[in-house]
């Protein structure tokens, strides 16, 4: 099932019920944000969350280790999130083996680069009702400006349109750079809620 990135915050409970996720595309910052949203959503109680990271080729070389991690549950009853990087069509048979009997406390997140429409991995995740698929395309200036304005408003910080545009140009379309710049502004604003263009 496909989710748009902007829907994730509104549909957290439905999204996390899926338990098996694919995040694909070139927007690393967005992938990181969604991964953190997944982790926060599955771990609302604040209990331990065990995190395990694989590369796809490690699973292909040693699938027994991967299946043992998935089906053995988590230590001490904690929830477990398994992150699989560099996913491609080769991982589909492994997902199909897990999907119908995925344990309650196990969540899998597969990360892939740009996937063509005819990609079997993309088609599998888009058409399955039991999985969640989120395309993570690059942000445009408008979406980065919106993120900036929302974050500044939340913090009660006033910046001119000119200053916001300067930040957007400076970050080269990278959401991670934007978060870093906004953190600097937040720290600076502790003593000064109105920041002029020169200070930016």
mmCIF file with all atom_site columns, C-alpha atoms in Angstrom:
data_model
loop_
_atom_site.group_PDB
_atom_site.id
_atom_site.type_symbol
_atom_site.label_atom_id
_atom_site.label_alt_id
_atom_site.label_comp_id
_atom_site.label_asym_id
_atom_site.label_entity_id
_atom_site.label_seq_id
_atom_site.pdbx_PDB_ins_code
_atom_site.Cartn_x
_atom_site.Cartn_y
_atom_site.Cartn_z
_atom_site.occupancy
_atom_site.B_iso_or_equiv
_atom_site.pdbx_formal_charge
_atom_site.auth_seq_id
_atom_site.auth_comp_id
_atom_site.auth_asym_id
_atom_site.auth_atom_id
_atom_site.pdbx_PDB_model_num
ATOM 1   C CA . UNK A 1 1   ? 0.000  0.000   0.000   1.00 0.00 ? 1   UNK A CA 1
ATOM 2   C CA . UNK A 1 2   ? 1.371  3.426   -0.973  1.00 0.00 ? 2   UNK A CA 1
ATOM 3   C CA . UNK A 1 3   ? 1.575  6.306   1.483   1.00 0.00 ? 3   UNK A CA 1
ATOM 4   C CA . UNK A 1 4   ? 2.601  9.836   0.562   1.00 0.00 ? 4   UNK A CA 1
ATOM 5   C CA . UNK A 1 5   ? 5.316  11.206  2.854   1.00 0.00 ? 5   UNK A CA 1
ATOM 6   C CA . UNK A 1 6   ? 3.068  14.041  4.090   1.00 0.00 ? 6   UNK A CA 1
ATOM 7   C CA . UNK A 1 7   ? 0.401  11.499  5.160   1.00 0.00 ? 7   UNK A CA 1
ATOM 8   C CA . UNK A 1 8   ? 2.640  9.662   7.607   1.00 0.00 ? 8   UNK A CA 1
ATOM 9   C CA . UNK A 1 9   ? 2.135  12.068  10.515  1.00 0.00 ? 9   UNK A CA 1
ATOM 10  C CA . UNK A 1 10  ? -1.650 12.007  10.108  1.00 0.00 ? 10  UNK A CA 1
ATOM 11  C CA . UNK A 1 11  ? -1.964 8.242   9.611   1.00 0.00 ? 11  UNK A CA 1
ATOM 12  C CA . UNK A 1 12  ? 0.613  6.942   12.097  1.00 0.00 ? 12  UNK A CA 1
ATOM 13  C CA . UNK A 1 13  ? -1.578 4.200   13.565  1.00 0.00 ? 13  UNK A CA 1
ATOM 14  C CA . UNK A 1 14  ? -2.663 2.805   10.172  1.00 0.00 ? 14  UNK A CA 1
ATOM 15  C CA . UNK A 1 15  ? 0.864  3.154   8.799   1.00 0.00 ? 15  UNK A CA 1
ATOM 16  C CA . UNK A 1 16  ? 2.524  1.266   11.659  1.00 0.00 ? 16  UNK A CA 1
ATOM 17  C CA . UNK A 1 17  ? -0.019 -1.585  11.537  1.00 0.00 ? 17  UNK A CA 1
ATOM 18  C CA . UNK A 1 18  ? 1.677  -2.659  8.304   1.00 0.00 ? 18  UNK A CA 1
ATOM 19  C CA . UNK A 1 19  ? 4.899  -3.810  10.080  1.00 0.00 ? 19  UNK A CA 1
ATOM 20  C CA . UNK A 1 20  ? 6.883  -4.138  6.798   1.00 0.00 ? 20  UNK A CA 1
ATOM 21  C CA . UNK A 1 21  ? 7.950  -0.904  5.095   1.00 0.00 ? 21  UNK A CA 1
ATOM 22  C CA . UNK A 1 22  ? 9.758  0.188   1.936   1.00 0.00 ? 22  UNK A CA 1
ATOM 23  C CA . UNK A 1 23  ? 11.280 3.667   1.753   1.00 0.00 ? 23  UNK A CA 1
ATOM 24  C CA . UNK A 1 24  ? 12.718 4.356   -1.689  1.00 0.00 ? 24  UNK A CA 1
ATOM 25  C CA . UNK A 1 25  ? 14.127 7.356   -3.510  1.00 0.00 ? 25  UNK A CA 1
ATOM 26  C CA . UNK A 1 26  ? 16.981 9.815   -3.229  1.00 0.00 ? 26  UNK A CA 1
ATOM 27  C CA . UNK A 1 27  ? 15.792 11.934  -0.271  1.00 0.00 ? 27  UNK A CA 1
ATOM 28  C CA . UNK A 1 28  ? 17.962 10.645  2.588   1.00 0.00 ? 28  UNK A CA 1
ATOM 29  C CA . UNK A 1 29  ? 16.686 13.281  5.020   1.00 0.00 ? 29  UNK A CA 1
ATOM 30  C CA . UNK A 1 30  ? 13.070 12.275  4.435   1.00 0.00 ? 30  UNK A CA 1
ATOM 31  C CA . UNK A 1 31  ? 13.940 8.572   4.813   1.00 0.00 ? 31  UNK A CA 1
ATOM 32  C CA . UNK A 1 32  ? 15.619 9.345   8.129   1.00 0.00 ? 32  UNK A CA 1
ATOM 33  C CA . UNK A 1 33  ? 12.574 11.317  9.342   1.00 0.00 ? 33  UNK A CA 1
ATOM 34  C CA . UNK A 1 34  ? 10.181 8.520   8.389   1.00 0.00 ? 34  UNK A CA 1
ATOM 35  C CA . UNK A 1 35  ? 12.403 5.930   10.052  1.00 0.00 ? 35  UNK A CA 1
ATOM 36  C CA . UNK A 1 36  ? 12.318 8.008   13.264  1.00 0.00 ? 36  UNK A CA 1
ATOM 37  C CA . UNK A 1 37  ? 8.522  8.369   12.971  1.00 0.00 ? 37  UNK A CA 1
ATOM 38  C CA . UNK A 1 38  ? 8.201  4.591   12.645  1.00 0.00 ? 38  UNK A CA 1
ATOM 39  C CA . UNK A 1 39  ? 10.431 4.057   15.688  1.00 0.00 ? 39  UNK A CA 1
ATOM 40  C CA . UNK A 1 40  ? 8.474  6.567   17.792  1.00 0.00 ? 40  UNK A CA 1
ATOM 41  C CA . UNK A 1 41  ? 5.122  5.131   16.684  1.00 0.00 ? 41  UNK A CA 1
ATOM 42  C CA . UNK A 1 42  ? 5.955  1.507   17.481  1.00 0.00 ? 42  UNK A CA 1
ATOM 43  C CA . UNK A 1 43  ? 7.557  2.416   20.757  1.00 0.00 ? 43  UNK A CA 1
ATOM 44  C CA . UNK A 1 44  ? 4.974  4.769   22.275  1.00 0.00 ? 44  UNK A CA 1
ATOM 45  C CA . UNK A 1 45  ? 5.343  3.147   25.679  1.00 0.00 ? 45  UNK A CA 1
ATOM 46  C CA . UNK A 1 46  ? 9.017  4.158   25.840  1.00 0.00 ? 46  UNK A CA 1
ATOM 47  C CA . UNK A 1 47  ? 10.191 0.594   26.462  1.00 0.00 ? 47  UNK A CA 1
ATOM 48  C CA . UNK A 1 48  ? 13.321 -0.829  24.874  1.00 0.00 ? 48  UNK A CA 1
ATOM 49  C CA . UNK A 1 49  ? 13.484 -0.938  21.079  1.00 0.00 ? 49  UNK A CA 1
ATOM 50  C CA . UNK A 1 50  ? 16.134 -3.251  19.686  1.00 0.00 ? 50  UNK A CA 1
ATOM 51  C CA . UNK A 1 51  ? 17.551 -2.098  16.337  1.00 0.00 ? 51  UNK A CA 1
ATOM 52  C CA . UNK A 1 52  ? 19.343 -4.419  13.907  1.00 0.00 ? 52  UNK A CA 1
ATOM 53  C CA . UNK A 1 53  ? 20.884 -3.308  10.583  1.00 0.00 ? 53  UNK A CA 1
ATOM 54  C CA . UNK A 1 54  ? 21.523 -5.466  7.513   1.00 0.00 ? 54  UNK A CA 1
ATOM 55  C CA . UNK A 1 55  ? 22.630 -4.946  3.949   1.00 0.00 ? 55  UNK A CA 1
ATOM 56  C CA . UNK A 1 56  ? 20.625 -6.914  1.392   1.00 0.00 ? 56  UNK A CA 1
ATOM 57  C CA . UNK A 1 57  ? 23.660 -8.938  0.298   1.00 0.00 ? 57  UNK A CA 1
ATOM 58  C CA . UNK A 1 58  ? 24.250 -10.062 3.912   1.00 0.00 ? 58  UNK A CA 1
ATOM 59  C CA . UNK A 1 59  ? 20.738 -11.547 3.952   1.00 0.00 ? 59  UNK A CA 1
ATOM 60  C CA . UNK A 1 60  ? 21.252 -13.270 0.609   1.00 0.00 ? 60  UNK A CA 1
ATOM 61  C CA . UNK A 1 61  ? 24.565 -14.773 1.803   1.00 0.00 ? 61  UNK A CA 1
ATOM 62  C CA . UNK A 1 62  ? 23.207 -15.888 5.192   1.00 0.00 ? 62  UNK A CA 1
ATOM 63  C CA . UNK A 1 63  ? 19.407 -16.026 5.195   1.00 0.00 ? 63  UNK A CA 1
ATOM 64  C CA . UNK A 1 64  ? 19.331 -18.330 8.227   1.00 0.00 ? 64  UNK A CA 1
ATOM 65  C CA . UNK A 1 65  ? 20.745 -15.587 10.442  1.00 0.00 ? 65  UNK A CA 1
ATOM 66  C CA . UNK A 1 66  ? 18.146 -13.141 9.103   1.00 0.00 ? 66  UNK A CA 1
ATOM 67  C CA . UNK A 1 67  ? 15.195 -15.518 9.613   1.00 0.00 ? 67  UNK A CA 1
ATOM 68  C CA . UNK A 1 68  ? 16.414 -16.394 13.132  1.00 0.00 ? 68  UNK A CA 1
ATOM 69  C CA . UNK A 1 69  ? 16.458 -12.691 14.033  1.00 0.00 ? 69  UNK A CA 1
ATOM 70  C CA . UNK A 1 70  ? 12.969 -12.159 12.664  1.00 0.00 ? 70  UNK A CA 1
ATOM 71  C CA . UNK A 1 71  ? 11.280 -15.233 14.117  1.00 0.00 ? 71  UNK A CA 1
ATOM 72  C CA . UNK A 1 72  ? 13.098 -15.473 17.446  1.00 0.00 ? 72  UNK A CA 1
ATOM 73  C CA . UNK A 1 73  ? 11.449 -12.283 18.662  1.00 0.00 ? 73  UNK A CA 1
ATOM 74  C CA . UNK A 1 74  ? 13.280 -9.669  20.672  1.00 0.00 ? 74  UNK A CA 1
ATOM 75  C CA . UNK A 1 75  ? 15.309 -9.927  23.856  1.00 0.00 ? 75  UNK A CA 1
ATOM 76  C CA . UNK A 1 76  ? 13.443 -9.248  27.104  1.00 0.00 ? 76  UNK A CA 1
ATOM 77  C CA . UNK A 1 77  ? 10.136 -8.792  25.291  1.00 0.00 ? 77  UNK A CA 1
ATOM 78  C CA . UNK A 1 78  ? 11.258 -5.538  23.667  1.00 0.00 ? 78  UNK A CA 1
ATOM 79  C CA . UNK A 1 79  ? 10.141 -4.642  20.174  1.00 0.00 ? 79  UNK A CA 1
ATOM 80  C CA . UNK A 1 80  ? 12.645 -5.110  17.379  1.00 0.00 ? 80  UNK A CA 1
ATOM 81  C CA . UNK A 1 81  ? 13.124 -3.019  14.256  1.00 0.00 ? 81  UNK A CA 1
ATOM 82  C CA . UNK A 1 82  ? 15.208 -4.530  11.465  1.00 0.00 ? 82  UNK A CA 1
ATOM 83  C CA . UNK A 1 83  ? 16.608 -2.049  8.933   1.00 0.00 ? 83  UNK A CA 1
ATOM 84  C CA . UNK A 1 84  ? 17.670 -3.454  5.552   1.00 0.00 ? 84  UNK A CA 1
ATOM 85  C CA . UNK A 1 85  ? 19.712 -1.181  3.271   1.00 0.00 ? 85  UNK A CA 1
ATOM 86  C CA . UNK A 1 86  ? 20.354 -1.432  -0.491  1.00 0.00 ? 86  UNK A CA 1
ATOM 87  C CA . UNK A 1 87  ? 17.138 -3.386  -1.093  1.00 0.00 ? 87  UNK A CA 1
ATOM 88  C CA . UNK A 1 88  ? 16.392 -4.562  -4.631  1.00 0.00 ? 88  UNK A CA 1
ATOM 89  C CA . UNK A 1 89  ? 14.159 -7.101  -6.388  1.00 0.00 ? 89  UNK A CA 1
ATOM 90  C CA . UNK A 1 90  ? 16.396 -9.872  -4.971  1.00 0.00 ? 90  UNK A CA 1
ATOM 91  C CA . UNK A 1 91  ? 14.944 -9.358  -1.464  1.00 0.00 ? 91  UNK A CA 1
ATOM 92  C CA . UNK A 1 92  ? 11.340 -10.138 -2.498  1.00 0.00 ? 92  UNK A CA 1
ATOM 93  C CA . UNK A 1 93  ? 11.424 -13.927 -1.783  1.00 0.00 ? 93  UNK A CA 1
ATOM 94  C CA . UNK A 1 94  ? 12.644 -13.212 1.771   1.00 0.00 ? 94  UNK A CA 1
ATOM 95  C CA . UNK A 1 95  ? 9.857  -10.670 2.356   1.00 0.00 ? 95  UNK A CA 1
ATOM 96  C CA . UNK A 1 96  ? 7.267  -13.110 0.998   1.00 0.00 ? 96  UNK A CA 1
ATOM 97  C CA . UNK A 1 97  ? 8.486  -15.746 3.469   1.00 0.00 ? 97  UNK A CA 1
ATOM 98  C CA . UNK A 1 98  ? 8.121  -13.329 6.389   1.00 0.00 ? 98  UNK A CA 1
ATOM 99  C CA . UNK A 1 99  ? 5.002  -11.344 5.474   1.00 0.00 ? 99  UNK A CA 1
ATOM 100 C CA . UNK A 1 100 ? 2.241  -13.870 6.363   1.00 0.00 ? 100 UNK A CA 1
ATOM 101 C CA . UNK A 1 101 ? 3.755  -14.815 9.736   1.00 0.00 ? 101 UNK A CA 1
ATOM 102 C CA . UNK A 1 102 ? 5.659  -11.728 10.861  1.00 0.00 ? 102 UNK A CA 1
ATOM 103 C CA . UNK A 1 103 ? 5.788  -11.726 14.696  1.00 0.00 ? 103 UNK A CA 1
ATOM 104 C CA . UNK A 1 104 ? 3.841  -9.045  16.562  1.00 0.00 ? 104 UNK A CA 1
ATOM 105 C CA . UNK A 1 105 ? 6.911  -7.326  18.030  1.00 0.00 ? 105 UNK A CA 1
ATOM 106 C CA . UNK A 1 106 ? 9.001  -7.277  14.806  1.00 0.00 ? 106 UNK A CA 1
ATOM 107 C CA . UNK A 1 107 ? 9.081  -4.419  12.286  1.00 0.00 ? 107 UNK A CA 1
ATOM 108 C CA . UNK A 1 108 ? 11.091 -4.404  9.052   1.00 0.00 ? 108 UNK A CA 1
ATOM 109 C CA . UNK A 1 109 ? 12.142 -1.305  7.109   1.00 0.00 ? 109 UNK A CA 1
ATOM 110 C CA . UNK A 1 110 ? 13.691 -1.759  3.661   1.00 0.00 ? 110 UNK A CA 1
ATOM 111 C CA . UNK A 1 111 ? 15.614 1.141   2.116   1.00 0.00 ? 111 UNK A CA 1
ATOM 112 C CA . UNK A 1 112 ? 16.125 1.388   -1.643  1.00 0.00 ? 112 UNK A CA 1
ATOM 113 C CA . UNK A 1 113 ? 17.452 3.963   -4.078  1.00 0.00 ? 113 UNK A CA 1
ATOM 114 C CA . UNK A 1 114 ? 15.274 5.273   -6.927  1.00 0.00 ? 114 UNK A CA 1
ATOM 115 C CA . UNK A 1 115 ? 13.009 2.471   -8.198  1.00 0.00 ? 115 UNK A CA 1
ATOM 116 C CA . UNK A 1 116 ? 11.491 2.478   -11.675 1.00 0.00 ? 116 UNK A CA 1
ATOM 117 C CA . UNK A 1 117 ? 7.726  1.923   -11.997 1.00 0.00 ? 117 UNK A CA 1
ATOM 118 C CA . UNK A 1 118 ? 8.382  -1.574  -13.345 1.00 0.00 ? 118 UNK A CA 1
ATOM 119 C CA . UNK A 1 119 ? 10.569 -2.528  -10.355 1.00 0.00 ? 119 UNK A CA 1
ATOM 120 C CA . UNK A 1 120 ? 9.234  -5.786  -8.886  1.00 0.00 ? 120 UNK A CA 1
ATOM 121 C CA . UNK A 1 121 ? 10.078 -4.607  -5.378  1.00 0.00 ? 121 UNK A CA 1
ATOM 122 C CA . UNK A 1 122 ? 8.136  -1.385  -5.824  1.00 0.00 ? 122 UNK A CA 1
ATOM 123 C CA . UNK A 1 123 ? 5.161  -3.207  -7.408  1.00 0.00 ? 123 UNK A CA 1
ATOM 124 C CA . UNK A 1 124 ? 5.128  -5.772  -4.596  1.00 0.00 ? 124 UNK A CA 1
ATOM 125 C CA . UNK A 1 125 ? 4.995  -3.117  -1.859  1.00 0.00 ? 125 UNK A CA 1
ATOM 126 C CA . UNK A 1 126 ? 2.517  -0.898  -3.729  1.00 0.00 ? 126 UNK A CA 1
ATOM 127 C CA . UNK A 1 127 ? 0.035  -3.721  -4.331  1.00 0.00 ? 127 UNK A CA 1
ATOM 128 C CA . UNK A 1 128 ? 0.281  -5.603  -1.030  1.00 0.00 ? 128 UNK A CA 1
ATOM 129 C CA . UNK A 1 129 ? -2.279 -4.672  1.630   1.00 0.00 ? 129 UNK A CA 1
ATOM 130 C CA . UNK A 1 130 ? 0.063  -5.888  4.371   1.00 0.00 ? 130 UNK A CA 1
ATOM 131 C CA . UNK A 1 131 ? 2.997  -3.593  3.616   1.00 0.00 ? 131 UNK A CA 1
ATOM 132 C CA . UNK A 1 132 ? 3.658  0.149   3.470   1.00 0.00 ? 132 UNK A CA 1
ATOM 133 C CA . UNK A 1 133 ? 5.521  1.865   0.657   1.00 0.00 ? 133 UNK A CA 1
ATOM 134 C CA . UNK A 1 134 ? 6.686  5.496   0.792   1.00 0.00 ? 134 UNK A CA 1
ATOM 135 C CA . UNK A 1 135 ? 8.390  7.205   -2.159  1.00 0.00 ? 135 UNK A CA 1
ATOM 136 C CA . UNK A 1 136 ? 11.012 9.652   -0.877  1.00 0.00 ? 136 UNK A CA 1
ATOM 137 C CA . UNK A 1 137 ? 11.582 12.086  -3.722  1.00 0.00 ? 137 UNK A CA 1
ATOM 138 C CA . UNK A 1 138 ? 13.811 15.141  -3.463  1.00 0.00 ? 138 UNK A CA 1
ATOM 139 C CA . UNK A 1 139 ? 12.263 18.199  -1.837  1.00 0.00 ? 139 UNK A CA 1
ATOM 140 C CA . UNK A 1 140 ? 11.591 21.245  -3.952  1.00 0.00 ? 140 UNK A CA 1
ATOM 141 C CA . UNK A 1 141 ? 12.033 24.827  -2.744  1.00 0.00 ? 141 UNK A CA 1
ATOM 142 C CA . UNK A 1 142 ? 8.342  25.126  -1.890  1.00 0.00 ? 142 UNK A CA 1
ATOM 143 C CA . UNK A 1 143 ? 8.306  22.036  0.353   1.00 0.00 ? 143 UNK A CA 1
ATOM 144 C CA . UNK A 1 144 ? 11.527 23.121  2.092   1.00 0.00 ? 144 UNK A CA 1
ATOM 145 C CA . UNK A 1 145 ? 10.079 26.598  2.636   1.00 0.00 ? 145 UNK A CA 1
ATOM 146 C CA . UNK A 1 146 ? 6.942  25.051  4.149   1.00 0.00 ? 146 UNK A CA 1
ATOM 147 C CA . UNK A 1 147 ? 9.011  22.892  6.523   1.00 0.00 ? 147 UNK A CA 1
ATOM 148 C CA . UNK A 1 148 ? 11.059 25.958  7.496   1.00 0.00 ? 148 UNK A CA 1
ATOM 149 C CA . UNK A 1 149 ? 8.009  28.137  8.141   1.00 0.00 ? 149 UNK A CA 1
ATOM 150 C CA . UNK A 1 150 ? 6.263  25.425  10.204  1.00 0.00 ? 150 UNK A CA 1
ATOM 151 C CA . UNK A 1 151 ? 9.357  24.846  12.337  1.00 0.00 ? 151 UNK A CA 1
ATOM 152 C CA . UNK A 1 152 ? 9.923  28.576  12.921  1.00 0.00 ? 152 UNK A CA 1
ATOM 153 C CA . UNK A 1 153 ? 6.266  29.132  13.795  1.00 0.00 ? 153 UNK A CA 1
ATOM 154 C CA . UNK A 1 154 ? 6.342  26.240  16.257  1.00 0.00 ? 154 UNK A CA 1
ATOM 155 C CA . UNK A 1 155 ? 9.343  27.849  17.966  1.00 0.00 ? 155 UNK A CA 1
ATOM 156 C CA . UNK A 1 156 ? 7.857  31.375  17.822  1.00 0.00 ? 156 UNK A CA 1
ATOM 157 C CA . UNK A 1 157 ? 10.777 32.671  15.747  1.00 0.00 ? 157 UNK A CA 1
ATOM 158 C CA . UNK A 1 158 ? 10.238 35.516  13.270  1.00 0.00 ? 158 UNK A CA 1
ATOM 159 C CA . UNK A 1 159 ? 12.288 35.500  10.074  1.00 0.00 ? 159 UNK A CA 1
ATOM 160 C CA . UNK A 1 160 ? 11.756 37.591  6.955   1.00 0.00 ? 160 UNK A CA 1
ATOM 161 C CA . UNK A 1 161 ? 10.863 35.927  3.645   1.00 0.00 ? 161 UNK A CA 1
ATOM 162 C CA . UNK A 1 162 ? 14.274 37.061  2.380   1.00 0.00 ? 162 UNK A CA 1
ATOM 163 C CA . UNK A 1 163 ? 16.027 35.233  5.246   1.00 0.00 ? 163 UNK A CA 1
ATOM 164 C CA . UNK A 1 164 ? 13.993 32.060  4.698   1.00 0.00 ? 164 UNK A CA 1
ATOM 165 C CA . UNK A 1 165 ? 14.939 32.148  0.992   1.00 0.00 ? 165 UNK A CA 1
ATOM 166 C CA . UNK A 1 166 ? 18.609 32.549  1.957   1.00 0.00 ? 166 UNK A CA 1
ATOM 167 C CA . UNK A 1 167 ? 18.434 29.433  4.144   1.00 0.00 ? 167 UNK A CA 1
ATOM 168 C CA . UNK A 1 168 ? 16.725 27.448  1.366   1.00 0.00 ? 168 UNK A CA 1
ATOM 169 C CA . UNK A 1 169 ? 19.447 28.440  -1.133  1.00 0.00 ? 169 UNK A CA 1
ATOM 170 C CA . UNK A 1 170 ? 22.212 27.620  1.358   1.00 0.00 ? 170 UNK A CA 1
ATOM 171 C CA . UNK A 1 171 ? 21.081 24.037  2.047   1.00 0.00 ? 171 UNK A CA 1
ATOM 172 C CA . UNK A 1 172 ? 21.229 22.854  -1.598  1.00 0.00 ? 172 UNK A CA 1
ATOM 173 C CA . UNK A 1 173 ? 17.884 21.034  -1.417  1.00 0.00 ? 173 UNK A CA 1
ATOM 174 C CA . UNK A 1 174 ? 19.037 18.802  1.464   1.00 0.00 ? 174 UNK A CA 1
ATOM 175 C CA . UNK A 1 175 ? 16.533 18.255  4.275   1.00 0.00 ? 175 UNK A CA 1
ATOM 176 C CA . UNK A 1 176 ? 19.274 17.168  6.694   1.00 0.00 ? 176 UNK A CA 1
ATOM 177 C CA . UNK A 1 177 ? 21.144 20.446  6.072   1.00 0.00 ? 177 UNK A CA 1
ATOM 178 C CA . UNK A 1 178 ? 17.882 22.309  6.641   1.00 0.00 ? 178 UNK A CA 1
ATOM 179 C CA . UNK A 1 179 ? 17.380 20.625  10.032  1.00 0.00 ? 179 UNK A CA 1
ATOM 180 C CA . UNK A 1 180 ? 20.948 21.583  10.998  1.00 0.00 ? 180 UNK A CA 1
ATOM 181 C CA . UNK A 1 181 ? 20.424 25.222  9.985   1.00 0.00 ? 181 UNK A CA 1
ATOM 182 C CA . UNK A 1 182 ? 17.124 25.383  11.858  1.00 0.00 ? 182 UNK A CA 1
ATOM 183 C CA . UNK A 1 183 ? 18.807 23.972  14.978  1.00 0.00 ? 183 UNK A CA 1
ATOM 184 C CA . UNK A 1 184 ? 21.416 26.761  14.794  1.00 0.00 ? 184 UNK A CA 1
ATOM 185 C CA . UNK A 1 185 ? 18.660 29.367  14.454  1.00 0.00 ? 185 UNK A CA 1
ATOM 186 C CA . UNK A 1 186 ? 16.769 27.870  17.409  1.00 0.00 ? 186 UNK A CA 1
ATOM 187 C CA . UNK A 1 187 ? 19.877 28.034  19.589  1.00 0.00 ? 187 UNK A CA 1
ATOM 188 C CA . UNK A 1 188 ? 20.614 31.612  18.501  1.00 0.00 ? 188 UNK A CA 1
ATOM 189 C CA . UNK A 1 189 ? 17.000 32.643  19.093  1.00 0.00 ? 189 UNK A CA 1
ATOM 190 C CA . UNK A 1 190 ? 17.073 31.628  22.773  1.00 0.00 ? 190 UNK A CA 1
ATOM 191 C CA . UNK A 1 191 ? 18.238 35.162  23.471  1.00 0.00 ? 191 UNK A CA 1
ATOM 192 C CA . UNK A 1 192 ? 16.650 36.861  20.452  1.00 0.00 ? 192 UNK A CA 1
ATOM 193 C CA . UNK A 1 193 ? 13.209 35.894  19.052  1.00 0.00 ? 193 UNK A CA 1
ATOM 194 C CA . UNK A 1 194 ? 13.553 38.311  16.118  1.00 0.00 ? 194 UNK A CA 1
ATOM 195 C CA . UNK A 1 195 ? 16.543 37.578  13.922  1.00 0.00 ? 195 UNK A CA 1
ATOM 196 C CA . UNK A 1 196 ? 17.458 39.962  11.105  1.00 0.00 ? 196 UNK A CA 1
ATOM 197 C CA . UNK A 1 197 ? 18.736 39.021  7.652   1.00 0.00 ? 197 UNK A CA 1
ATOM 198 C CA . UNK A 1 198 ? 22.382 39.869  8.463   1.00 0.00 ? 198 UNK A CA 1
ATOM 199 C CA . UNK A 1 199 ? 22.374 37.556  11.470  1.00 0.00 ? 199 UNK A CA 1
ATOM 200 C CA . UNK A 1 200 ? 21.084 34.714  9.300   1.00 0.00 ? 200 UNK A CA 1
#
